[in-house]
mmCIF file of C-alpha atoms in Angstrom:
data_model
loop_
_atom_site.group_PDB
_atom_site.id
_atom_site.type_symbol
_atom_site.label_atom_id
_atom_site.label_comp_id
_atom_site.label_asym_id
_atom_site.label_seq_id
_atom_site.Cartn_x
_atom_site.Cartn_y
_atom_site.Cartn_z
ATOM 1 C CA ILE A 1 45.486 -64.543 65.717
ATOM 2 C CA PRO A 2 45.123 -61.385 64.116
ATOM 3 C CA SER A 3 46.315 -60.570 60.781
ATOM 4 C CA SER A 4 46.537 -58.332 57.981
ATOM 5 C CA THR A 5 43.833 -58.633 55.117
ATOM 6 C CA GLY A 6 43.807 -57.847 51.750
ATOM 7 C CA ALA A 7 40.337 -57.934 51.231
ATOM 8 C CA ALA A 8 39.640 -53.839 51.946
ATOM 9 C CA LYS A 9 42.017 -53.035 49.381
ATOM 10 C CA ALA A 10 40.670 -55.442 46.627
ATOM 11 C CA VAL A 11 37.193 -54.125 47.508
ATOM 12 C CA GLY A 12 38.865 -50.652 46.396
ATOM 13 C CA LYS A 13 39.613 -51.854 43.162
ATOM 14 C CA VAL A 14 36.907 -53.378 42.144
ATOM 15 C CA LEU A 15 34.377 -50.064 43.578
ATOM 16 C CA PRO A 16 36.823 -47.211 43.308
ATOM 17 C CA ALA A 17 33.830 -45.073 44.856
ATOM 18 C CA VAL A 18 34.759 -46.606 47.958
ATOM 19 C CA ASN A 19 38.606 -47.289 47.334
ATOM 20 C CA GLY A 20 40.724 -45.559 50.166
ATOM 21 C CA LYS A 21 37.592 -45.619 52.665
ATOM 22 C CA LEU A 22 37.965 -49.281 53.949
ATOM 23 C CA THR A 23 40.728 -51.173 56.399
ATOM 24 C CA GLY A 24 40.440 -54.285 57.423
ATOM 25 C CA MET A 25 41.609 -56.922 59.846
ATOM 26 C CA ALA A 26 41.729 -61.035 59.776
ATOM 27 C CA PHE A 27 41.349 -62.822 62.671
ATOM 28 C CA ARG A 28 42.869 -66.877 61.861
ATOM 29 C CA VAL A 29 40.780 -68.911 63.366
ATOM 30 C CA PRO A 30 40.888 -72.888 62.972
ATOM 31 C CA THR A 31 37.955 -74.301 60.747
ATOM 32 C CA PRO A 32 39.138 -75.440 57.563
ATOM 33 C CA ASP A 33 38.179 -72.837 55.345
ATOM 34 C CA VAL A 34 34.945 -70.148 56.701
ATOM 35 C CA SER A 35 35.662 -66.459 57.100
ATOM 36 C CA VAL A 36 33.392 -63.638 58.123
ATOM 37 C CA VAL A 37 33.704 -60.433 57.519
ATOM 38 C CA ASP A 38 32.495 -58.123 60.463
ATOM 39 C CA LEU A 39 31.946 -54.186 58.904
ATOM 40 C CA THR A 40 32.100 -50.858 61.191
ATOM 41 C CA CYS A 41 30.814 -48.354 59.318
ATOM 42 C CA ARG A 42 29.526 -44.966 59.298
ATOM 43 C CA LEU A 43 26.128 -43.872 56.824
ATOM 44 C CA GLU A 44 26.109 -40.893 54.576
ATOM 45 C CA LYS A 45 22.279 -41.315 55.456
ATOM 46 C CA PRO A 46 20.587 -41.840 58.835
ATOM 47 C CA ALA A 47 18.819 -45.670 58.188
ATOM 48 C CA LYS A 48 17.151 -47.900 61.367
ATOM 49 C CA TYR A 49 19.088 -51.145 61.434
ATOM 50 C CA ASP A 50 15.671 -53.194 60.894
ATOM 51 C CA GLU A 51 15.869 -50.918 57.208
ATOM 52 C CA ILE A 52 19.193 -52.047 56.219
ATOM 53 C CA VAL A 53 18.027 -55.957 56.998
ATOM 54 C CA ALA A 54 15.229 -55.233 54.996
ATOM 55 C CA ALA A 55 17.435 -53.854 52.073
ATOM 56 C CA ILE A 56 19.610 -56.926 52.405
ATOM 57 C CA LYS A 57 16.739 -59.714 52.381
ATOM 58 C CA GLU A 58 15.497 -57.593 49.410
ATOM 59 C CA ALA A 59 18.650 -57.867 47.666
ATOM 60 C CA ALA A 60 18.955 -61.710 49.260
ATOM 61 C CA ALA A 61 15.671 -62.230 47.402
ATOM 62 C CA GLY A 62 16.089 -60.029 44.369
ATOM 63 C CA PRO A 63 19.301 -59.126 42.058
ATOM 64 C CA MET A 64 21.882 -60.773 44.008
ATOM 65 C CA LYS A 65 20.087 -64.254 44.551
ATOM 66 C CA GLY A 66 22.487 -67.028 44.539
ATOM 67 C CA VAL A 67 25.598 -64.204 45.883
ATOM 68 C CA LEU A 68 24.053 -63.065 49.255
ATOM 69 C CA ASP A 69 22.152 -64.506 51.824
ATOM 70 C CA TRP A 70 20.695 -63.840 55.421
ATOM 71 C CA THR A 71 20.160 -65.815 58.841
ATOM 72 C CA ASP A 72 18.930 -64.936 61.551
ATOM 73 C CA GLU A 73 19.179 -69.058 63.216
ATOM 74 C CA GLU A 74 22.660 -68.121 66.147
ATOM 75 C CA VAL A 75 25.448 -69.584 64.140
ATOM 76 C CA VAL A 76 29.025 -70.168 63.642
ATOM 77 C CA SER A 77 31.194 -71.172 61.951
ATOM 78 C CA THR A 78 31.350 -74.525 60.216
ATOM 79 C CA ASP A 79 27.207 -73.921 60.004
ATOM 80 C CA PHE A 80 28.513 -72.300 56.492
ATOM 81 C CA VAL A 81 30.824 -74.936 55.317
ATOM 82 C CA SER A 82 30.094 -75.727 51.937
ATOM 83 C CA CYS A 83 27.362 -72.497 51.368
ATOM 84 C CA LYS A 84 27.963 -71.713 47.648
ATOM 85 C CA SER A 85 26.924 -67.232 48.931
ATOM 86 C CA SER A 86 29.734 -65.715 48.484
ATOM 87 C CA SER A 87 27.905 -63.422 51.808
ATOM 88 C CA ILE A 88 25.823 -65.054 54.340
ATOM 89 C CA PHE A 89 24.134 -61.596 56.379
ATOM 90 C CA ASP A 90 24.534 -62.921 60.813
ATOM 91 C CA VAL A 91 20.903 -60.551 61.222
ATOM 92 C CA GLY A 92 21.420 -61.088 64.756
ATOM 93 C CA ALA A 93 25.529 -59.902 64.663
ATOM 94 C CA GLY A 94 24.714 -57.058 63.548
ATOM 95 C CA ILE A 95 24.325 -53.415 65.659
ATOM 96 C CA SER A 96 23.373 -50.316 65.135
ATOM 97 C CA LEU A 97 24.872 -47.920 67.361
ATOM 98 C CA SER A 98 23.354 -44.697 65.818
ATOM 99 C CA ASP A 99 20.965 -43.843 62.189
ATOM 100 C CA THR A 100 24.734 -43.494 61.203
ATOM 101 C CA PHE A 101 26.969 -46.286 62.668
ATOM 102 C CA VAL A 102 26.287 -49.752 62.332
ATOM 103 C CA LYS A 103 28.520 -53.776 62.404
ATOM 104 C CA LEU A 104 27.223 -55.671 59.921
ATOM 105 C CA VAL A 105 28.171 -59.650 60.474
ATOM 106 C CA SER A 106 28.408 -61.664 57.492
ATOM 107 C CA TRP A 107 29.854 -65.590 56.959
ATOM 108 C CA TYR A 108 31.050 -66.855 54.021
ATOM 109 C CA ASP A 109 33.177 -70.244 53.229
ATOM 110 C CA ASN A 110 36.391 -68.961 51.189
ATOM 111 C CA GLU A 111 36.644 -72.015 49.112
ATOM 112 C CA TRP A 112 33.088 -73.924 48.230
ATOM 113 C CA GLY A 113 32.085 -69.650 47.685
ATOM 114 C CA TYR A 114 34.827 -68.431 45.210
ATOM 115 C CA SER A 115 34.416 -72.387 43.400
ATOM 116 C CA ASN A 116 30.736 -71.241 42.734
ATOM 117 C CA ARG A 117 31.293 -67.696 41.310
ATOM 118 C CA LEU A 118 33.883 -69.169 39.381
ATOM 119 C CA VAL A 119 30.877 -71.526 37.670
ATOM 120 C CA ASP A 120 28.452 -68.702 37.668
ATOM 121 C CA LEU A 121 31.760 -67.108 35.818
ATOM 122 C CA ALA A 122 31.854 -69.996 33.170
ATOM 123 C CA ILE A 123 28.172 -70.209 33.195
ATOM 124 C CA TYR A 124 28.449 -65.930 32.011
ATOM 125 C CA MET A 125 31.370 -66.353 29.469
ATOM 126 C CA SER A 126 29.251 -69.520 27.083
ATOM 127 C CA SER A 127 26.730 -67.424 26.823
ATOM 128 C CA LYS A 128 27.982 -64.671 25.077
ATOM 129 C CA ASP A 129 29.319 -65.028 21.528
ATOM 130 C CA ALA A 130 33.406 -65.903 21.078
#
């Protein structure tokens, strides 16, 4: 069922460089708590899909470890229930229409992933001086 979402607007508030450049919609599906992002974008600099995949894998193994993950398996929404990552990039679901126009797909458990980010925040805050 097509629906509206505030996610694109929220991204613009967090990342001012993309404010006003994103729009989004949601599809309500009969799953308890897993959602998917279908991002279609025009790239400023040309990039092959394999290069994009490699960059995502590198980020998932490095600075975004635990927040970003990826899969190259054939998956369905219920495969991501209780997944701790905030975004699991689906390598096989994306497509490159050209070197500057791509579609990327990413799954997330909007309850469990969010809860894990709150735990990360609490741990970070507790490590800081009052």
